[in-house]
PDB file of C-alpha atoms in Angstrom:
ATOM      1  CA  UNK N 190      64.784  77.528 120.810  1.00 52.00           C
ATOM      2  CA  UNK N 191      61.560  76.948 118.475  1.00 51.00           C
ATOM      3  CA  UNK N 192      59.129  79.206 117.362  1.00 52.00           C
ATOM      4  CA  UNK N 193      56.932  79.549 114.380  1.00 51.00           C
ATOM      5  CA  UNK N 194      55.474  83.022 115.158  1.00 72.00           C
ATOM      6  CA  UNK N 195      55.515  86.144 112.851  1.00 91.00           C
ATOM      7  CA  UNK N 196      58.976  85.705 111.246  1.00 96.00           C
ATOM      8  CA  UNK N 197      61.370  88.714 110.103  1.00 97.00           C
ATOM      9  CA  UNK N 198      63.560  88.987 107.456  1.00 98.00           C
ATOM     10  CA  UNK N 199      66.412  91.230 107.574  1.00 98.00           C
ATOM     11  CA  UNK N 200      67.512  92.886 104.296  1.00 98.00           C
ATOM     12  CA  UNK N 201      70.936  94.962 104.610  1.00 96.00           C
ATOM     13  CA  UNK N 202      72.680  97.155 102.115  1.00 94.00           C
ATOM     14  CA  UNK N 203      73.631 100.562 101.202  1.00 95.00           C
ATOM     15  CA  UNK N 204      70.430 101.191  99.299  1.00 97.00           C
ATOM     16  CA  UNK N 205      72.204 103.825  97.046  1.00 97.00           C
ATOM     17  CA  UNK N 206      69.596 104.278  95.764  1.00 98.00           C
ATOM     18  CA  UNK N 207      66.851 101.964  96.062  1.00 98.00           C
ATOM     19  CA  UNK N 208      65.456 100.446  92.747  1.00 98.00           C
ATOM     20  CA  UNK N 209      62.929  97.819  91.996  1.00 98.00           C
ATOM     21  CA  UNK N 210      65.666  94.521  92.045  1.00 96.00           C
ATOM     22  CA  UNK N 211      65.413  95.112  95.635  1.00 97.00           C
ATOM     23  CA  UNK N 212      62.124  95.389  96.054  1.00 98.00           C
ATOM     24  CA  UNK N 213      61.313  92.569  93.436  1.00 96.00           C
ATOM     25  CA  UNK N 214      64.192  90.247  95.257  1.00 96.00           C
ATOM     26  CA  UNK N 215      62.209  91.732  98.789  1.00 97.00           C
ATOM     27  CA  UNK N 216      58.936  90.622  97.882  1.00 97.00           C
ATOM     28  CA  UNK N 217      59.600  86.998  96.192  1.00 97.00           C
ATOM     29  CA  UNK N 218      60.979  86.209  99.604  1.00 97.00           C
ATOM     30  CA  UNK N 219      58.112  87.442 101.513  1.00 98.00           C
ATOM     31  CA  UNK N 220      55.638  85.196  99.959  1.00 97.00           C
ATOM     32  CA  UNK N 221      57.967  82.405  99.346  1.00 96.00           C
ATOM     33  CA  UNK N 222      59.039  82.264 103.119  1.00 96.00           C
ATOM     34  CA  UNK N 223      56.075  83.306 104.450  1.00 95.00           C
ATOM     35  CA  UNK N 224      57.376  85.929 106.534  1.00 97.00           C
ATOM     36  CA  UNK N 225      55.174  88.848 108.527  1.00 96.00           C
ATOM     37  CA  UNK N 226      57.731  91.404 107.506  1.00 97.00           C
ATOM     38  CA  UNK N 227      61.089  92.465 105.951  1.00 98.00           C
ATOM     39  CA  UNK N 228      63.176  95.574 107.595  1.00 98.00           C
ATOM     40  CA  UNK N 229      65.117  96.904 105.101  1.00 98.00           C
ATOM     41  CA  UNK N 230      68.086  98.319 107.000  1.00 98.00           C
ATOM     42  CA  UNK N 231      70.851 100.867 104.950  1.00 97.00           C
ATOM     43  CA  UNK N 232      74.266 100.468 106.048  1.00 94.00           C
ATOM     44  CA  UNK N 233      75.387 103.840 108.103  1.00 88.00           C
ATOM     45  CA  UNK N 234      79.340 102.966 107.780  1.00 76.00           C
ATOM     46  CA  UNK N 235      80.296  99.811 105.775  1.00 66.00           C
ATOM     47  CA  UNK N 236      83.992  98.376 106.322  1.00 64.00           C
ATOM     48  CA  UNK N 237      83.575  96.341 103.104  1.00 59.00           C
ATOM     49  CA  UNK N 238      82.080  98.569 100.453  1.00 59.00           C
ATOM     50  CA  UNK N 239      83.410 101.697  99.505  1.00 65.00           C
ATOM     51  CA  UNK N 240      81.383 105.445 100.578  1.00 81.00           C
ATOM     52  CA  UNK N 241      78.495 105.984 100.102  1.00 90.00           C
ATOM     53  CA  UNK N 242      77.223 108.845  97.054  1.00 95.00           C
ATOM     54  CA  UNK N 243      73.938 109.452  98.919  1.00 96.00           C
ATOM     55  CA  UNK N 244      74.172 110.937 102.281  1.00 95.00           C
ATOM     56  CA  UNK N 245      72.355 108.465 105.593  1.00 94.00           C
ATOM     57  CA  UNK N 246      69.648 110.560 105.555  1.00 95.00           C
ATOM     58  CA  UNK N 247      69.018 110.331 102.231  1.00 97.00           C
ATOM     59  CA  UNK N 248      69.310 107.179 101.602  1.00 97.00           C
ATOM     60  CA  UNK N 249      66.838 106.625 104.372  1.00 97.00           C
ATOM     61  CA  UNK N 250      63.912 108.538 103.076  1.00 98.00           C
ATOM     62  CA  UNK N 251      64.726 106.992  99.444  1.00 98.00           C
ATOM     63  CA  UNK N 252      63.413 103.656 101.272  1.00 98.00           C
ATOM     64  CA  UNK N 253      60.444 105.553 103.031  1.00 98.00           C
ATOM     65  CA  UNK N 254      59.084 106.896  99.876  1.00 98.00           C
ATOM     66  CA  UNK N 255      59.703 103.329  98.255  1.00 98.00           C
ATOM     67  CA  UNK N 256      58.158 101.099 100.547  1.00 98.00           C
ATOM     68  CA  UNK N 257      55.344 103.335 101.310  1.00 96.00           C
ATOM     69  CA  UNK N 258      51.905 101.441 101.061  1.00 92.00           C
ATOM     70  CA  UNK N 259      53.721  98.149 101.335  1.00 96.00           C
ATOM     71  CA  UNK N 260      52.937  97.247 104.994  1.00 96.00           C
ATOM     72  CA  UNK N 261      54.369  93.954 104.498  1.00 97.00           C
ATOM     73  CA  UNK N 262      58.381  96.114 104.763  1.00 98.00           C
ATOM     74  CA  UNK N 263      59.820  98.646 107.313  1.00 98.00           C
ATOM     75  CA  UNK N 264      62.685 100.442 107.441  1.00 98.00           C
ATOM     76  CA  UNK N 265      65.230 100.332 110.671  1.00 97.00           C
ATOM     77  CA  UNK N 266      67.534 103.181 110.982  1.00 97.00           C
ATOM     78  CA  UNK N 267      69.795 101.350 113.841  1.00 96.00           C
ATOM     79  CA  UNK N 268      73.242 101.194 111.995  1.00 95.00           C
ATOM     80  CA  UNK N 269      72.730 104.810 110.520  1.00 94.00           C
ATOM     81  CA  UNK N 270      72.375 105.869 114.079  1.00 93.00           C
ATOM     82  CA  UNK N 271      75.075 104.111 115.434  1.00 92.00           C
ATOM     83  CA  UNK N 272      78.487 105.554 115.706  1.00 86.00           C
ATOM     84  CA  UNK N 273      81.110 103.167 114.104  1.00 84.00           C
ATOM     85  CA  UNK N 274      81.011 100.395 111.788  1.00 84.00           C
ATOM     86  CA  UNK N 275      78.320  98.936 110.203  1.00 84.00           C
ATOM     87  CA  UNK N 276      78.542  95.426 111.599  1.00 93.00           C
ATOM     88  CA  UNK N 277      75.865  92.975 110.332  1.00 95.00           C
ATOM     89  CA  UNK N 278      76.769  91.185 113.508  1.00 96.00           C
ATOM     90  CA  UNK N 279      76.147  93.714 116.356  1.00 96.00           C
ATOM     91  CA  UNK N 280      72.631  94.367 114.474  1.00 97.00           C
ATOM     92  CA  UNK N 281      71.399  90.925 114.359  1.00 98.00           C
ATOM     93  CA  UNK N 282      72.612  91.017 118.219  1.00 97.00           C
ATOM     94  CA  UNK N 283      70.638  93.589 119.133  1.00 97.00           C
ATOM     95  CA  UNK N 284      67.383  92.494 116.912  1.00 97.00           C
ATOM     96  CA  UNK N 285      67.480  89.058 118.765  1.00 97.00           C
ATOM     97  CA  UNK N 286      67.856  90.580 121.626  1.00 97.00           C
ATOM     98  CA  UNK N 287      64.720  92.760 120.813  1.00 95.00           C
ATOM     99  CA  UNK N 288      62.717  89.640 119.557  1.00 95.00           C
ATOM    100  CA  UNK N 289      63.630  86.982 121.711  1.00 92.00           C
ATOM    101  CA  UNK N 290      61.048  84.650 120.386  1.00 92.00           C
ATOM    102  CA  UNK N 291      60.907  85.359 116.776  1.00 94.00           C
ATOM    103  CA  UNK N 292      62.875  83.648 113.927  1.00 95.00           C
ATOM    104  CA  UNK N 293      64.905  86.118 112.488  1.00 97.00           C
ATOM    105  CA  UNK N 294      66.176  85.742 108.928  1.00 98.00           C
ATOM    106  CA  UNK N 295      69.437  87.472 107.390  1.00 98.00           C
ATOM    107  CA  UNK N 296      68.647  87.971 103.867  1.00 98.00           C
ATOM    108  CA  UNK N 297      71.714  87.796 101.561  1.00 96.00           C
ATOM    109  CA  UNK N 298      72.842  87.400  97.579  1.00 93.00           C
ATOM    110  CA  UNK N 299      74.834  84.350  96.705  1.00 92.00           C
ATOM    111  CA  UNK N 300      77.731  86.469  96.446  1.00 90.00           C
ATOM    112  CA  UNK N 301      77.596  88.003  99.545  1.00 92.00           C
ATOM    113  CA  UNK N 302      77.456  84.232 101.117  1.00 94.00           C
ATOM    114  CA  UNK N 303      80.640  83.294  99.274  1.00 93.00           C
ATOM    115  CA  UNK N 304      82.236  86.004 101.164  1.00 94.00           C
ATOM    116  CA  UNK N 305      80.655  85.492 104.275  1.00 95.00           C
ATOM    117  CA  UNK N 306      84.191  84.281 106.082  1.00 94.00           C
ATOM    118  CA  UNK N 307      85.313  88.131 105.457  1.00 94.00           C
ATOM    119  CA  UNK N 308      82.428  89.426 107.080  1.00 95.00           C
ATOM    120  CA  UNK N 309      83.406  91.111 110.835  1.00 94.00           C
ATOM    121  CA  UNK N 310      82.485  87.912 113.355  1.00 94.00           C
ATOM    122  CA  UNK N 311      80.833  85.932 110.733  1.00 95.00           C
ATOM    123  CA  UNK N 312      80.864  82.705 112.898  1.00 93.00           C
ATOM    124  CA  UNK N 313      78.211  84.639 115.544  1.00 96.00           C
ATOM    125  CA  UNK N 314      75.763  85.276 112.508  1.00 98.00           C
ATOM    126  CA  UNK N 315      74.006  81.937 112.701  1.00 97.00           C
ATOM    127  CA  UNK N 316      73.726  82.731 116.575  1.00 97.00           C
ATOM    128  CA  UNK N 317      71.476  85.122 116.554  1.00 98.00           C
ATOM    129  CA  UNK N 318      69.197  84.723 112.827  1.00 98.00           C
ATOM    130  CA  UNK N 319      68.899  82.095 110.073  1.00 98.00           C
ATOM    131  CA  UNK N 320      70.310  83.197 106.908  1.00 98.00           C
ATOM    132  CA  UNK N 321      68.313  82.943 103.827  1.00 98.00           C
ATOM    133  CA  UNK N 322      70.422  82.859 100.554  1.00 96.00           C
ATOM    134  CA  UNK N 323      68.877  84.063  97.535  1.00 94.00           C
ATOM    135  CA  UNK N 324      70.252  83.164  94.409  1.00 83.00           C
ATOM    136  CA  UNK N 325      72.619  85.452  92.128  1.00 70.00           C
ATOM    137  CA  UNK N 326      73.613  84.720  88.642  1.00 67.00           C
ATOM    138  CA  UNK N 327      76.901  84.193  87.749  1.00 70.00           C
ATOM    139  CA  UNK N 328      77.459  82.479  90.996  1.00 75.00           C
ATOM    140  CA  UNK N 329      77.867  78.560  92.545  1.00 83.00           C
ATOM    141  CA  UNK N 330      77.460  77.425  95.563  1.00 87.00           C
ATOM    142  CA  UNK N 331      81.007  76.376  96.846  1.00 86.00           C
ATOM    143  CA  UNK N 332      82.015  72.503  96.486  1.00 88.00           C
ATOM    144  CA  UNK N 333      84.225  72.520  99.580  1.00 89.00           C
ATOM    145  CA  UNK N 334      86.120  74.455 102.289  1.00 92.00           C
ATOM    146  CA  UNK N 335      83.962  76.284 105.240  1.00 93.00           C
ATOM    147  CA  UNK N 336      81.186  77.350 103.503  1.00 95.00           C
ATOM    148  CA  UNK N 337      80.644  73.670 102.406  1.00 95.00           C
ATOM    149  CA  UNK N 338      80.565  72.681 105.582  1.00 96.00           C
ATOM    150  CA  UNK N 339      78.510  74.784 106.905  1.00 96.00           C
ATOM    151  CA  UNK N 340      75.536  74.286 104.555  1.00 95.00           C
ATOM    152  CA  UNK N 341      75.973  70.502 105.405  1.00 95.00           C
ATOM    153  CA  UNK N 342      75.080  70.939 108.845  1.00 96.00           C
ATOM    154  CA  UNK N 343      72.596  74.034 108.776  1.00 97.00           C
ATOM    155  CA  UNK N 344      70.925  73.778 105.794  1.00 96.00           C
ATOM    156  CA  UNK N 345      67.373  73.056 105.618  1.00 97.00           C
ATOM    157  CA  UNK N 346      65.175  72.589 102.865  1.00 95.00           C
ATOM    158  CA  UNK N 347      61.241  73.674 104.379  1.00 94.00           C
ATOM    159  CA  UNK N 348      60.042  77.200 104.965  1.00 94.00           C
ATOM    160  CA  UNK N 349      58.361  75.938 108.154  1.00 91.00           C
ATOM    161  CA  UNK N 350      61.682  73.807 109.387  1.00 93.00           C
ATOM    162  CA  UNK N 351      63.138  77.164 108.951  1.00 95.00           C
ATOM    163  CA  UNK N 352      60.747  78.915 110.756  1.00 93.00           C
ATOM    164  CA  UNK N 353      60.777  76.861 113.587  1.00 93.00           C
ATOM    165  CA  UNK N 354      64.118  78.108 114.534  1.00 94.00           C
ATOM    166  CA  UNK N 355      64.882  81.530 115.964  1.00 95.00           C
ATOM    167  CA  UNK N 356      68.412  81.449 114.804  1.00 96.00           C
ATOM    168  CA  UNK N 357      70.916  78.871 113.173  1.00 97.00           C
ATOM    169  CA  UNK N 358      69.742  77.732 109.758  1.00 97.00           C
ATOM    170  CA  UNK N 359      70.598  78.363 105.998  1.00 97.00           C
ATOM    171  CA  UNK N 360      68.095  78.573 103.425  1.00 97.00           C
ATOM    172  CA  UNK N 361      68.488  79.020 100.087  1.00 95.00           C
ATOM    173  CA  UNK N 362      66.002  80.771  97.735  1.00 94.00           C
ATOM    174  CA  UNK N 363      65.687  80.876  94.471  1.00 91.00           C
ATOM    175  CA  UNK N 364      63.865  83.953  93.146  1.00 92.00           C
ATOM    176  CA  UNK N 365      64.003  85.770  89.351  1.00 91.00           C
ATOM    177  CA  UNK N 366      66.252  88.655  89.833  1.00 88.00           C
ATOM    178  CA  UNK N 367      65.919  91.646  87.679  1.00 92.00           C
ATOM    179  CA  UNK N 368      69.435  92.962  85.588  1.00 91.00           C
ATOM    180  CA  UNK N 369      69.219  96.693  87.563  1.00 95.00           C
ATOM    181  CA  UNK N 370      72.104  97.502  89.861  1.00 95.00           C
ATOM    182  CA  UNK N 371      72.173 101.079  92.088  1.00 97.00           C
ATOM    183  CA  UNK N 372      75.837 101.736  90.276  1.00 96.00           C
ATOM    184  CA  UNK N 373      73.981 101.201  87.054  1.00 97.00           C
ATOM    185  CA  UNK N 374      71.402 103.618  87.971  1.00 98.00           C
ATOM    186  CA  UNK N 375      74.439 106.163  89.151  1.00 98.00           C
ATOM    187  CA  UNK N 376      76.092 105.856  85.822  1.00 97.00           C
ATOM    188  CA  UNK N 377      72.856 106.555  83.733  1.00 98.00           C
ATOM    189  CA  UNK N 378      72.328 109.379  85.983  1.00 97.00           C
ATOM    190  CA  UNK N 379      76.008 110.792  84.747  1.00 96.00           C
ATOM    191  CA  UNK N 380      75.669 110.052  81.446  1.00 96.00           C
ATOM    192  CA  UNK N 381      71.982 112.013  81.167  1.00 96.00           C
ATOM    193  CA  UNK N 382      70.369 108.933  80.217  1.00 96.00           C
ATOM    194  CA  UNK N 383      66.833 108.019  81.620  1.00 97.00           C
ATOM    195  CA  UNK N 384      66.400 105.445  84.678  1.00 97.00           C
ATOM    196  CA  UNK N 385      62.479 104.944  84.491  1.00 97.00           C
ATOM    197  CA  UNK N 386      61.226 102.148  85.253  1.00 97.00           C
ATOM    198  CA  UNK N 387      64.221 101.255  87.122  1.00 98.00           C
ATOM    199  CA  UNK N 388      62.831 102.498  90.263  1.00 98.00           C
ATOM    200  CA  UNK N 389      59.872 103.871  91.773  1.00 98.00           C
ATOM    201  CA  UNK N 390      58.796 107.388  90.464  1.00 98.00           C
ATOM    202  CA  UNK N 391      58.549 109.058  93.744  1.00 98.00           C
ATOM    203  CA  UNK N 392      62.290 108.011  94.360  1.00 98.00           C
ATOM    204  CA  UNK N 393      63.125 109.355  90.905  1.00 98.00           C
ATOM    205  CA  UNK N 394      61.682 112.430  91.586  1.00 98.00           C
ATOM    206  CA  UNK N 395      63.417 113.074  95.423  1.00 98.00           C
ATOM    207  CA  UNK N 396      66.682 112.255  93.042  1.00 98.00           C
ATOM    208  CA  UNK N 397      65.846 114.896  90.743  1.00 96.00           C
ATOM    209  CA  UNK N 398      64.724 117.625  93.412  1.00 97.00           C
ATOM    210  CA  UNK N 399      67.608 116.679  95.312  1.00 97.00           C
ATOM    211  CA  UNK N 400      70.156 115.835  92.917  1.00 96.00           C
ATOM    212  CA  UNK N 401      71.807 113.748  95.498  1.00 97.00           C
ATOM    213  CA  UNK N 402      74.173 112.104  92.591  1.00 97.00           C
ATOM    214  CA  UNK N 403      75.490 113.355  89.823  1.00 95.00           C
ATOM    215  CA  UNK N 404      73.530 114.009  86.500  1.00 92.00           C
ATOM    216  CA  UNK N 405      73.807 115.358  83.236  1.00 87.00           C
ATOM    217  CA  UNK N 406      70.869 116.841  82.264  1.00 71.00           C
TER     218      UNK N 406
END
């Protein structure tokens, strides 16, 4: 199906916590692709990662407080709700089938897309969004096998082309990622070491108040 109206990007991940490379890798996609929006959605149960430090709730209102005064993102509680895994499929199911004439776009790192193959029905992805890769230092795109192939056949190279399409297209992004990591921010945290400027202050203070990971002081 085509359609070119108010797209959505879909940005996954634990979130633990939130810190400016995700909102810096959030909003260089936004205006690059154009989009009307970006959900930012925190994993609830993930098969593939190991427990989460922060509890669901937290983590939650960690996004609230960042994204605050940024219309342009939202945050979608739907996986921390859910009982059971956190399956990028079953979410992307039930957001097409909540926006049946939208394009909806998957937003993941170039690592994450090497792996894709391991992800829980990873072949249904491309049935219900496009997935926009953005680009991760350290990492190549693959040369051969699956992945290869698949960028061969649904890869396309203009914002609009991609837009056009409510599901079944790769796009890949290059954006200017900044060096901050969530587990980098968790091991300052231990070691009593400051982590301004490494997110926003209002998250640094619910941290603080809330001591929600471990810190020297």
């Amino acid at each position: 199906m085509i359609s070119n109206v108010e797209p959505i990007g879909v940005f996954g991940g634990s979130f633990d916590p939130i810190h400016f490379g995700h909102l810096n890798c959030a909003m260089q996609i936004f205006e690059k692709l154009k989009l009307s929006e970006i959900r930012f959605i925190p994993s609830g149960n993930p098969v593939h990662r190991n427990k989460h430090f922060a509890s669901s709730l937290q983590r939650l209102e960690m996004i609230e407080i960042a994204i605050e005064n940024r219309p342009m993102f939202k945050v979608d509680s739907r996986e921390i709700k859910r009982d059971g895994p956190s399956w990028t499929a079953l979410t992307l199911e039930e957001l097409r089938a909540s926006n049946k004439f939208r394009s909806i776009s998957l937003i993941v790192g170039l690592d994450s897309f090497l792996n894709l193959p391991q992800w829980h029905r990873w072949e249904s992805l491309l049935g219900f969004a496009n997935i926009v890769v953005a680009n991760r230092p350290g990492f190549e795109l693959p040369n051969d096998g699956l992945l290869r192939e698949l960028l061969l056949k649904r890869e396309v190279k203009d914002i609009y082309e991609l837009h056009q399409n409510l599901f079944g297209k790769i796009f890949l992004c290059e954006i200017k990622e900044l060096d901050i990591s969530s587990s980098l921010i968790r091991q300052l945290l231990l070691s009593g070491k400051t982590i301004n400027y490494l997110l926003p202050e209002p998250v640094i203070r619910f941290i603080k108040e809330t001591k929600c990971y471990p810190m020297n002081n």
